[in-house]
PDB file of C-alpha atoms and ligand atoms in Angstrom:
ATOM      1  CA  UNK D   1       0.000   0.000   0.000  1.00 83.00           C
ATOM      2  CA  UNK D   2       1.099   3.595  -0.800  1.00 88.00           C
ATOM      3  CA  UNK D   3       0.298   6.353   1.118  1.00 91.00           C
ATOM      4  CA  UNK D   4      -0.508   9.779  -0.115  1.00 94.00           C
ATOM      5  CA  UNK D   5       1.021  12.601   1.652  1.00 94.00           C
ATOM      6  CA  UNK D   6      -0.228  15.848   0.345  1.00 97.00           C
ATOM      7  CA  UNK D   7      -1.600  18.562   2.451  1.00 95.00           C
ATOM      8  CA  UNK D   8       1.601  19.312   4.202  1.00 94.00           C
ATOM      9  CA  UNK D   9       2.961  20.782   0.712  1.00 96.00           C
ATOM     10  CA  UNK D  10      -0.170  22.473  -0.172  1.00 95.00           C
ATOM     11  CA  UNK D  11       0.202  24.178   3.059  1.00 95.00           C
ATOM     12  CA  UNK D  12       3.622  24.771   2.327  1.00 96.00           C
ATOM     13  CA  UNK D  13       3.940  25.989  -1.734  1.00 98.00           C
ATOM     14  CA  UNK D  14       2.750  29.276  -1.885  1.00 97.00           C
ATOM     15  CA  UNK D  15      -0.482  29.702  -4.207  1.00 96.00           C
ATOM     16  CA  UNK D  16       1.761  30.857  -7.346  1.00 96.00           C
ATOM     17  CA  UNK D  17       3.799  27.239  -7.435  1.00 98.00           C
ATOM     18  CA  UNK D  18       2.350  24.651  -8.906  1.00 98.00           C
ATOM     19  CA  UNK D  19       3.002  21.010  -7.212  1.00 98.00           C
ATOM     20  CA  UNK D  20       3.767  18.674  -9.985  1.00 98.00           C
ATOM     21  CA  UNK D  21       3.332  15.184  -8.556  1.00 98.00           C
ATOM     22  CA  UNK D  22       5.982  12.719  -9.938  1.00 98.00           C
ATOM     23  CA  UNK D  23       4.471   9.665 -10.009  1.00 98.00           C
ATOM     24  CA  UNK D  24       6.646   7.455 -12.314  1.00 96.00           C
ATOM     25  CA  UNK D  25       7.180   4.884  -9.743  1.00 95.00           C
ATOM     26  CA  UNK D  26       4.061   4.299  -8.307  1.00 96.00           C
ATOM     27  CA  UNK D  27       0.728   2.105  -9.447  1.00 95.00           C
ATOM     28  CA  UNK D  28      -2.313   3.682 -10.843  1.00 97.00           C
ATOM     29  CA  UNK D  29      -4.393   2.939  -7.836  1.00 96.00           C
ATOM     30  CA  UNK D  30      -2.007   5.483  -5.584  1.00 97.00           C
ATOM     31  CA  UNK D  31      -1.956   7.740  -8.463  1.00 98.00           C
ATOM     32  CA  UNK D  32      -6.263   7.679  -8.104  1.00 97.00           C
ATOM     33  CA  UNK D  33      -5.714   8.509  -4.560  1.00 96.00           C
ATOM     34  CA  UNK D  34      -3.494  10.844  -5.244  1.00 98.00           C
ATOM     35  CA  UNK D  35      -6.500  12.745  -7.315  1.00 98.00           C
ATOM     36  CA  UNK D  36      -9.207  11.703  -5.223  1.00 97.00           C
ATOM     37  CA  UNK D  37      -7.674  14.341  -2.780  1.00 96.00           C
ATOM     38  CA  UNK D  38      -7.704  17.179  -5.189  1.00 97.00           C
ATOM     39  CA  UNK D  39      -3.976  16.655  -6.817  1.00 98.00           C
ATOM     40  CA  UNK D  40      -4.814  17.328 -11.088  1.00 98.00           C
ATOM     41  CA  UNK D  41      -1.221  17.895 -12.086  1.00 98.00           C
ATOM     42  CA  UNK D  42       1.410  14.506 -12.460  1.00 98.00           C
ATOM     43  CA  UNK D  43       4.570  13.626 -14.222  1.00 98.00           C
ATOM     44  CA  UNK D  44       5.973  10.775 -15.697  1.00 98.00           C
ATOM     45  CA  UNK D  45       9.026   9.672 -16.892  1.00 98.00           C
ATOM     46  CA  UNK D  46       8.984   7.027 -19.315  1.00 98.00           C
ATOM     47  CA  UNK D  47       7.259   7.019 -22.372  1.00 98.00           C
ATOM     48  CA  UNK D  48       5.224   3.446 -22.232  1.00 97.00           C
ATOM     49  CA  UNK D  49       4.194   4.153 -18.510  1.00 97.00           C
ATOM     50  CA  UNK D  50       2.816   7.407 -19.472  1.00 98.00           C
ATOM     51  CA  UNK D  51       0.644   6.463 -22.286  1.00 97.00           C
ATOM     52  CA  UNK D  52      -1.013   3.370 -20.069  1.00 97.00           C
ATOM     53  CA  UNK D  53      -1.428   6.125 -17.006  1.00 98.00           C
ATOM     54  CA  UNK D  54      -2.780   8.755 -19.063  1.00 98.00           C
ATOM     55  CA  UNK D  55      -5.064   5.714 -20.650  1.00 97.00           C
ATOM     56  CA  UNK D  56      -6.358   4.808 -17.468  1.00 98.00           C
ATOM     57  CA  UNK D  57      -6.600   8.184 -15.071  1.00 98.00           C
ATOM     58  CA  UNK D  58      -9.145  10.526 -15.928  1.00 98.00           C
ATOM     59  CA  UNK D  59      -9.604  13.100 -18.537  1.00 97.00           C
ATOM     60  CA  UNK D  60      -9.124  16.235 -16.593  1.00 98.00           C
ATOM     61  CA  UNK D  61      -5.260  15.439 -15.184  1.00 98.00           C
ATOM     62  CA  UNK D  62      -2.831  17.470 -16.695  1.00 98.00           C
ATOM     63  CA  UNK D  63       0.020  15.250 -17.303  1.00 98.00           C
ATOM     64  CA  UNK D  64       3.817  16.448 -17.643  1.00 98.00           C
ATOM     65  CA  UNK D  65       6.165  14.726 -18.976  1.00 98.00           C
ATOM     66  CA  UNK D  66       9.721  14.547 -17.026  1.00 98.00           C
ATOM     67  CA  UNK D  67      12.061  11.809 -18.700  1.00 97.00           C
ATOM     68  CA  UNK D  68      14.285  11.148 -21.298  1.00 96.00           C
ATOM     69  CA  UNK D  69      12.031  11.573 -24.751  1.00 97.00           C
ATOM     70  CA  UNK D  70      13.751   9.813 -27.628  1.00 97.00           C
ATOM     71  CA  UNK D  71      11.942  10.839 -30.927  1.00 98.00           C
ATOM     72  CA  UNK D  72      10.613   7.576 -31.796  1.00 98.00           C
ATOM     73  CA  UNK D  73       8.752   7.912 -28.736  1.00 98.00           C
ATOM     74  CA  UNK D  74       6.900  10.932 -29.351  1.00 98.00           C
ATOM     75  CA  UNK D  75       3.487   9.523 -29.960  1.00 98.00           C
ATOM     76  CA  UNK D  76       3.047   8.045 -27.076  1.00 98.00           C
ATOM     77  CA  UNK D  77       3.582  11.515 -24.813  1.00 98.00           C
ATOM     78  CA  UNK D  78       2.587  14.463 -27.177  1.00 98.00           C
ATOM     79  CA  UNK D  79      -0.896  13.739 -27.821  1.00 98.00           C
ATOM     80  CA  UNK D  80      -1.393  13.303 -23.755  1.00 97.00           C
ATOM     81  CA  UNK D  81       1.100  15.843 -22.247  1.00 98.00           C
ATOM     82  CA  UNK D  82       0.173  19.156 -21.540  1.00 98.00           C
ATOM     83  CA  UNK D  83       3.676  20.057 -20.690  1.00 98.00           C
ATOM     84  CA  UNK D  84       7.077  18.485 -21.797  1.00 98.00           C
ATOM     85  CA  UNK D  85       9.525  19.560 -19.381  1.00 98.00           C
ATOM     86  CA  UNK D  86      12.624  17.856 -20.620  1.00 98.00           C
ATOM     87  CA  UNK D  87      13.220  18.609 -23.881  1.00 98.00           C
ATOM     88  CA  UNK D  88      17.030  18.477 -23.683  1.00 97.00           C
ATOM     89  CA  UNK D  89      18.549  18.313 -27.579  1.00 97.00           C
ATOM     90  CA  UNK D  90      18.222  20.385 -30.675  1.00 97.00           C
ATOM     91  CA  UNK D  91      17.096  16.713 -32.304  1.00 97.00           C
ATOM     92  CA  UNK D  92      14.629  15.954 -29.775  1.00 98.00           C
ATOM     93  CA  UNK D  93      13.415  19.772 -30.322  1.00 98.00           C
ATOM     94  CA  UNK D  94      13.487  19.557 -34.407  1.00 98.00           C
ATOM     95  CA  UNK D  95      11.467  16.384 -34.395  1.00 98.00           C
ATOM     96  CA  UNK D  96       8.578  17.707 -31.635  1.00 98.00           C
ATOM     97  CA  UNK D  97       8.194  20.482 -34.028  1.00 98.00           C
ATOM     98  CA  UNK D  98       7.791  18.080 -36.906  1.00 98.00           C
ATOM     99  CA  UNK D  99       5.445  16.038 -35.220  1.00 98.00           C
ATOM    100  CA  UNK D 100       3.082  19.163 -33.932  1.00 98.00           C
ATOM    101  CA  UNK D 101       3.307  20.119 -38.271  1.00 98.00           C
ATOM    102  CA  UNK D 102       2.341  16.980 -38.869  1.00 98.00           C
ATOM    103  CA  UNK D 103      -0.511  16.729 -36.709  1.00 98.00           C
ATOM    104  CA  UNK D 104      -1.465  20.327 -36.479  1.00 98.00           C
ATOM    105  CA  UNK D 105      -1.071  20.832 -32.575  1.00 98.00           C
ATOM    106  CA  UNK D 106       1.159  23.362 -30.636  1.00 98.00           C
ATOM    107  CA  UNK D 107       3.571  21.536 -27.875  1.00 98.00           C
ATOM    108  CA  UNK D 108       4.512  23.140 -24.994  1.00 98.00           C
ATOM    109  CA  UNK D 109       7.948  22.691 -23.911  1.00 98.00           C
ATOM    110  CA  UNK D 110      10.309  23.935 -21.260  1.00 98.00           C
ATOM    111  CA  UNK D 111      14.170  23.742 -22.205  1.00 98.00           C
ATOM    112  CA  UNK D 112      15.989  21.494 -19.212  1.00 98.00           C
ATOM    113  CA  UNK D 113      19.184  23.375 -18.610  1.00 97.00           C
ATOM    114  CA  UNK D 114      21.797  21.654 -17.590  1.00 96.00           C
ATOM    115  CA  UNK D 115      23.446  23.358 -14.796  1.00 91.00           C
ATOM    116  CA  UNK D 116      24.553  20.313 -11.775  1.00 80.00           C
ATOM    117  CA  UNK D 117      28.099  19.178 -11.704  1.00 78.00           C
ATOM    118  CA  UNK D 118      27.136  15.731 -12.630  1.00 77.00           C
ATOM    119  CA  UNK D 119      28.250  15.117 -16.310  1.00 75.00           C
ATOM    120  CA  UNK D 120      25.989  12.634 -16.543  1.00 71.00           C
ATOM    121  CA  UNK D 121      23.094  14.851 -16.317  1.00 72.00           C
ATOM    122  CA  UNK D 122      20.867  15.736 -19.733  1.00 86.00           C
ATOM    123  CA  UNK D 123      20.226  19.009 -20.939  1.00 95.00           C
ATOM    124  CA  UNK D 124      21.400  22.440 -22.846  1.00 97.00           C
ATOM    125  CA  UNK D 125      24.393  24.561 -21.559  1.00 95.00           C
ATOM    126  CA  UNK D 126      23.223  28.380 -21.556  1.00 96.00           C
ATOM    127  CA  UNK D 127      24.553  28.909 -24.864  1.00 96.00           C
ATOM    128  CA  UNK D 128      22.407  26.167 -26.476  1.00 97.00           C
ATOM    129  CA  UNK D 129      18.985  27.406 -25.280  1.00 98.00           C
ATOM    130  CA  UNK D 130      20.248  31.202 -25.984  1.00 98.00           C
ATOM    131  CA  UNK D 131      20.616  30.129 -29.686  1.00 98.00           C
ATOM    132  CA  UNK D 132      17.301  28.090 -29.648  1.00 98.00           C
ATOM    133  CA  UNK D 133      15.125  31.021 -27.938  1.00 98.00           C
ATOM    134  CA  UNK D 134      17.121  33.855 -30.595  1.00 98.00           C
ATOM    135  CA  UNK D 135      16.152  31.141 -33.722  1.00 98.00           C
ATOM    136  CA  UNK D 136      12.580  30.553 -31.544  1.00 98.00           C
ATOM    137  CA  UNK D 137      10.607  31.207 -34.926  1.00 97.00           C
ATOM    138  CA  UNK D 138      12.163  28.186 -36.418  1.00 98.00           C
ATOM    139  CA  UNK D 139       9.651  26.218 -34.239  1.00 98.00           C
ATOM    140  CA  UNK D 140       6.325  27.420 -35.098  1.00 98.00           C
ATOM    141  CA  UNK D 141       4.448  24.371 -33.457  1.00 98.00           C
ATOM    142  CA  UNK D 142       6.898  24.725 -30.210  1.00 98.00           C
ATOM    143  CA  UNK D 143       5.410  27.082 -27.103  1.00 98.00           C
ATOM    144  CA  UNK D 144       8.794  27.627 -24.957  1.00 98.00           C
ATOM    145  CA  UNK D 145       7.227  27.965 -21.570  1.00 98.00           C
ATOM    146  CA  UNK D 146      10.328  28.530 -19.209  1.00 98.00           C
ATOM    147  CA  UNK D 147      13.275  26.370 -18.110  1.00 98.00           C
ATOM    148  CA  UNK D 148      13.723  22.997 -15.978  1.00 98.00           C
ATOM    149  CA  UNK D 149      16.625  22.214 -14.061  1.00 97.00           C
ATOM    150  CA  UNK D 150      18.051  19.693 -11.408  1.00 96.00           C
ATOM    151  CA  UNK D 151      20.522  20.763  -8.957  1.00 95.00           C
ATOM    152  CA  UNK D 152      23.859  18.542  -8.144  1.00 94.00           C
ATOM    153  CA  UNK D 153      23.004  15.850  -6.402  1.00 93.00           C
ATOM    154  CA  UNK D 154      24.470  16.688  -2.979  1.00 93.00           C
ATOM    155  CA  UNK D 155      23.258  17.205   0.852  1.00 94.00           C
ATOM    156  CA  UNK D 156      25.407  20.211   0.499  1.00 96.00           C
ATOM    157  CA  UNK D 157      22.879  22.834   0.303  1.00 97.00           C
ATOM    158  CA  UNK D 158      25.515  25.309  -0.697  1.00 97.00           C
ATOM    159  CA  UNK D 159      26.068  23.388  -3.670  1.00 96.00           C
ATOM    160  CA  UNK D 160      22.124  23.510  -4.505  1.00 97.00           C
ATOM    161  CA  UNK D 161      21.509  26.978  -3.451  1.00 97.00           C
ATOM    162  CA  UNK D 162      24.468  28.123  -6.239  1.00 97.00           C
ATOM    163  CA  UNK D 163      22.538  25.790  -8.856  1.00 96.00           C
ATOM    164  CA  UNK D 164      19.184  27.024  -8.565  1.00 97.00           C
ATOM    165  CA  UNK D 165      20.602  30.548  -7.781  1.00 98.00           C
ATOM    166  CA  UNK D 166      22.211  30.473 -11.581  1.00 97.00           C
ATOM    167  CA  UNK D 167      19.073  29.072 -13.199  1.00 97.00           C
ATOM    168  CA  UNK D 168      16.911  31.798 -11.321  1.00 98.00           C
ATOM    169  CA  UNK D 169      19.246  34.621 -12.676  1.00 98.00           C
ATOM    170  CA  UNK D 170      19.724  32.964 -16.221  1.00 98.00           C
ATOM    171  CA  UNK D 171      15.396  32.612 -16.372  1.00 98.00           C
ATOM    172  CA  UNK D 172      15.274  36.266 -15.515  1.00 98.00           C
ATOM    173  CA  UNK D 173      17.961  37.332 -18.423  1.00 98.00           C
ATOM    174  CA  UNK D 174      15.514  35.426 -20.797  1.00 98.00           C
ATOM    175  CA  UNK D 175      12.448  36.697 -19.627  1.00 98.00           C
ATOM    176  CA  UNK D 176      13.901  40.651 -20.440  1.00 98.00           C
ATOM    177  CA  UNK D 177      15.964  39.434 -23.892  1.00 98.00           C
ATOM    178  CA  UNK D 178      12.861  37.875 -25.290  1.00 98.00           C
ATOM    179  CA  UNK D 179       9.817  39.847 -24.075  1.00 96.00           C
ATOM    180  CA  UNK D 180       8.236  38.598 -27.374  1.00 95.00           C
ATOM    181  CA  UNK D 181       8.033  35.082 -26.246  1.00 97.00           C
ATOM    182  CA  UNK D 182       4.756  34.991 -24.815  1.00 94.00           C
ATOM    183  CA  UNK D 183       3.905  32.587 -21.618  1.00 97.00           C
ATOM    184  CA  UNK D 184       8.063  32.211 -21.193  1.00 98.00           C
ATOM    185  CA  UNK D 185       7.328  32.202 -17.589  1.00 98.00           C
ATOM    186  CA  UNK D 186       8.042  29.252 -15.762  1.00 98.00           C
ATOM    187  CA  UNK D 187      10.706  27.963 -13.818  1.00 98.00           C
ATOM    188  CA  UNK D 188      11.065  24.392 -13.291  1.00 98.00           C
ATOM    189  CA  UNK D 189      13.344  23.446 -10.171  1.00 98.00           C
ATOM    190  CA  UNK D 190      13.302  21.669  -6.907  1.00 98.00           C
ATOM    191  CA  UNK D 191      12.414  17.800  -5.964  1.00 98.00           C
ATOM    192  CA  UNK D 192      11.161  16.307  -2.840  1.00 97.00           C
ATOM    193  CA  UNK D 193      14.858  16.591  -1.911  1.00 96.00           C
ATOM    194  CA  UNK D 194      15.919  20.419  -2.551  1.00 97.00           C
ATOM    195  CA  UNK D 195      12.371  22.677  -3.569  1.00 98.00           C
ATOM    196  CA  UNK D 196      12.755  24.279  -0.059  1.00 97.00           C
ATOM    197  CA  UNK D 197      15.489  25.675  -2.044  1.00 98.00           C
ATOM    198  CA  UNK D 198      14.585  25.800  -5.179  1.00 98.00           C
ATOM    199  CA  UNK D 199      11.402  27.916  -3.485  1.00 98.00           C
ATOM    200  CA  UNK D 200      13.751  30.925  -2.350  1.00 98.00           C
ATOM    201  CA  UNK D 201      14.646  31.194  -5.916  1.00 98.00           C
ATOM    202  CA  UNK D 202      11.811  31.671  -8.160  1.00 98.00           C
ATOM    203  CA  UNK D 203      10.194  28.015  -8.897  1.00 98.00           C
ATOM    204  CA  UNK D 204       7.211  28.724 -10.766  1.00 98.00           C
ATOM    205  CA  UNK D 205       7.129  24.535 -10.420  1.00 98.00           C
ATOM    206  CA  UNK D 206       8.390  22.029  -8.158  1.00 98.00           C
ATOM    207  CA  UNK D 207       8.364  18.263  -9.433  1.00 98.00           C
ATOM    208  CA  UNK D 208       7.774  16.102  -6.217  1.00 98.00           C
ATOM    209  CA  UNK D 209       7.215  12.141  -5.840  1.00 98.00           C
ATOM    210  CA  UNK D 210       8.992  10.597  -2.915  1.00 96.00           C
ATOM    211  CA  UNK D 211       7.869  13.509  -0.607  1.00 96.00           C
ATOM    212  CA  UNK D 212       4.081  12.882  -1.574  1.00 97.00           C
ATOM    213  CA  UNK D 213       3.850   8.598  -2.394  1.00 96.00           C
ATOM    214  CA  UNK D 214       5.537   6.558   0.575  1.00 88.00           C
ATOM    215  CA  UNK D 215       5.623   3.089   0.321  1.00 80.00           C
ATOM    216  CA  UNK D 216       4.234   1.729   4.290  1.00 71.00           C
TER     217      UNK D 216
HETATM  218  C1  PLP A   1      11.969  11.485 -10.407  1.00 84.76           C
HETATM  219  C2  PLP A   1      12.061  12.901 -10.751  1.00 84.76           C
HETATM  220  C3  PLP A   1      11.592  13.877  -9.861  1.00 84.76           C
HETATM  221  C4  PLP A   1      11.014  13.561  -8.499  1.00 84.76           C
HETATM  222  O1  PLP A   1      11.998  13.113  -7.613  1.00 84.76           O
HETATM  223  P1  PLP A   1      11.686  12.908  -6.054  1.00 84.76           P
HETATM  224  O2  PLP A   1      13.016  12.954  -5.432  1.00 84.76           O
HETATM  225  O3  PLP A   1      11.002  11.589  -5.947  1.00 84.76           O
HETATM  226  O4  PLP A   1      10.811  14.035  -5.633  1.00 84.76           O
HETATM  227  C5  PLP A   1      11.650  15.203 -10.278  1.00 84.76           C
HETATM  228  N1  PLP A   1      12.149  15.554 -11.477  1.00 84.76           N
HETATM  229  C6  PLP A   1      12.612  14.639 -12.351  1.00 84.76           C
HETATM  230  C7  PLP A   1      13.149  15.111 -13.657  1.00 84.76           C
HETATM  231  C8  PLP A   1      12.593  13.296 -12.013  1.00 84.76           C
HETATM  232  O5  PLP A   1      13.067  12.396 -12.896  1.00 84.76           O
END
């Protein structure tokens, strides 16, 4: 059984943030309790998993998607997902905007900007998603919403507090160079681990599943 922990963190996220609940690991049935106690927005990471969830839940979630996206993938998330938040190459980028041509729909998308020290982790250096936001009319069927981020995985919140601090102040550099993008507003950061932090510096978003679904 999987218990569903949310009021604490509606108590706690301030009306403006929006608690995405990442529920990749866990069954449909705690997902359903999940939304039987008034939680409408959830993630997912993997492409098969969403399409069965999003199959199976009801109509009125708005679904996210969090993972890894490779492009032969696509039609199992962008017909469902009201956000992508991962959209980490120029490839996977050139081939969502083919497939929202090709089937006449708009995706929105937030660019996941790489900024922990693991080398490991997915995403665009700064430069990248400059050159994709200056070139943003290249992707007619793309809405850029914002950015998404993960901080170094560390329990030094020093460490943390420096990535999300860099993210914050990169967001806000976008939001005055490209005051044509319309809706480039949110800001993607924080986990069950780190959105304390991520909090003090201008999540619009904070993607949460351990800290809500705990295995008993
Ligand atoms: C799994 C995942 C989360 C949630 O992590 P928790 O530590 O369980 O809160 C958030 N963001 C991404 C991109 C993830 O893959």
């Amino acid at each position: 059984m999987i218990e569903v922990n949310l009021n604490n963190l509606w108590k706690e996220l301030p009306p403006d943030v929006k608690l995405v609940a990442v529920s990749k690991y866990y069954p449909v049935e705690a997902i359903e309790r999940a939304y039987k106690a008034g939680q409408r927005v959830f993630a997912e990471s993997r492409p098969q998993d969403f399409a069965v969830k999003v199959e199976q839940l009801p109509k009125d979630i708005e679904w996210h998607f969090i993972g890894h996206l490779q492009t032969n993938k696509l039609k199992l998330v962008l017909p469902y997902a009201s956000l992508v938040q991962s959209v980490d190459s120029r490839h996977l980028l050139d081939a969502i905007e083919k497939w929202g041509k090709d089937n006449d729909k708009v995706i929105q998308v937030l660019l996941e900007i790489h900024i922990g020290a693991e080398q490991t982790k997915q995403g665009f250096a700064e430069e990248e998603a400059l050159d994709i936001l200056f070139n943003a009319d290249k992707f007619p069927h793309v809405r850029f919403r914002g950015l998404m981020a993960m901080a170094t995985n560390t329990d030094d919140e020093s460490i943390v507090d420096a990535d999300f601090a860099r993210i914050d102040s990169f967001m806000a550099y976008l939001v005055d160079l490209f005051p044509e993008l319309e809706g480039f507003d949110q800001l993607s950061i924080g986990m069950s681990g780190d959105y304390k932090i991520a909090l003090r510096h201008g999540a619009t978003m904070v993607r949460i599943g351990s800290a809500i679904f705990a295995e008993q």
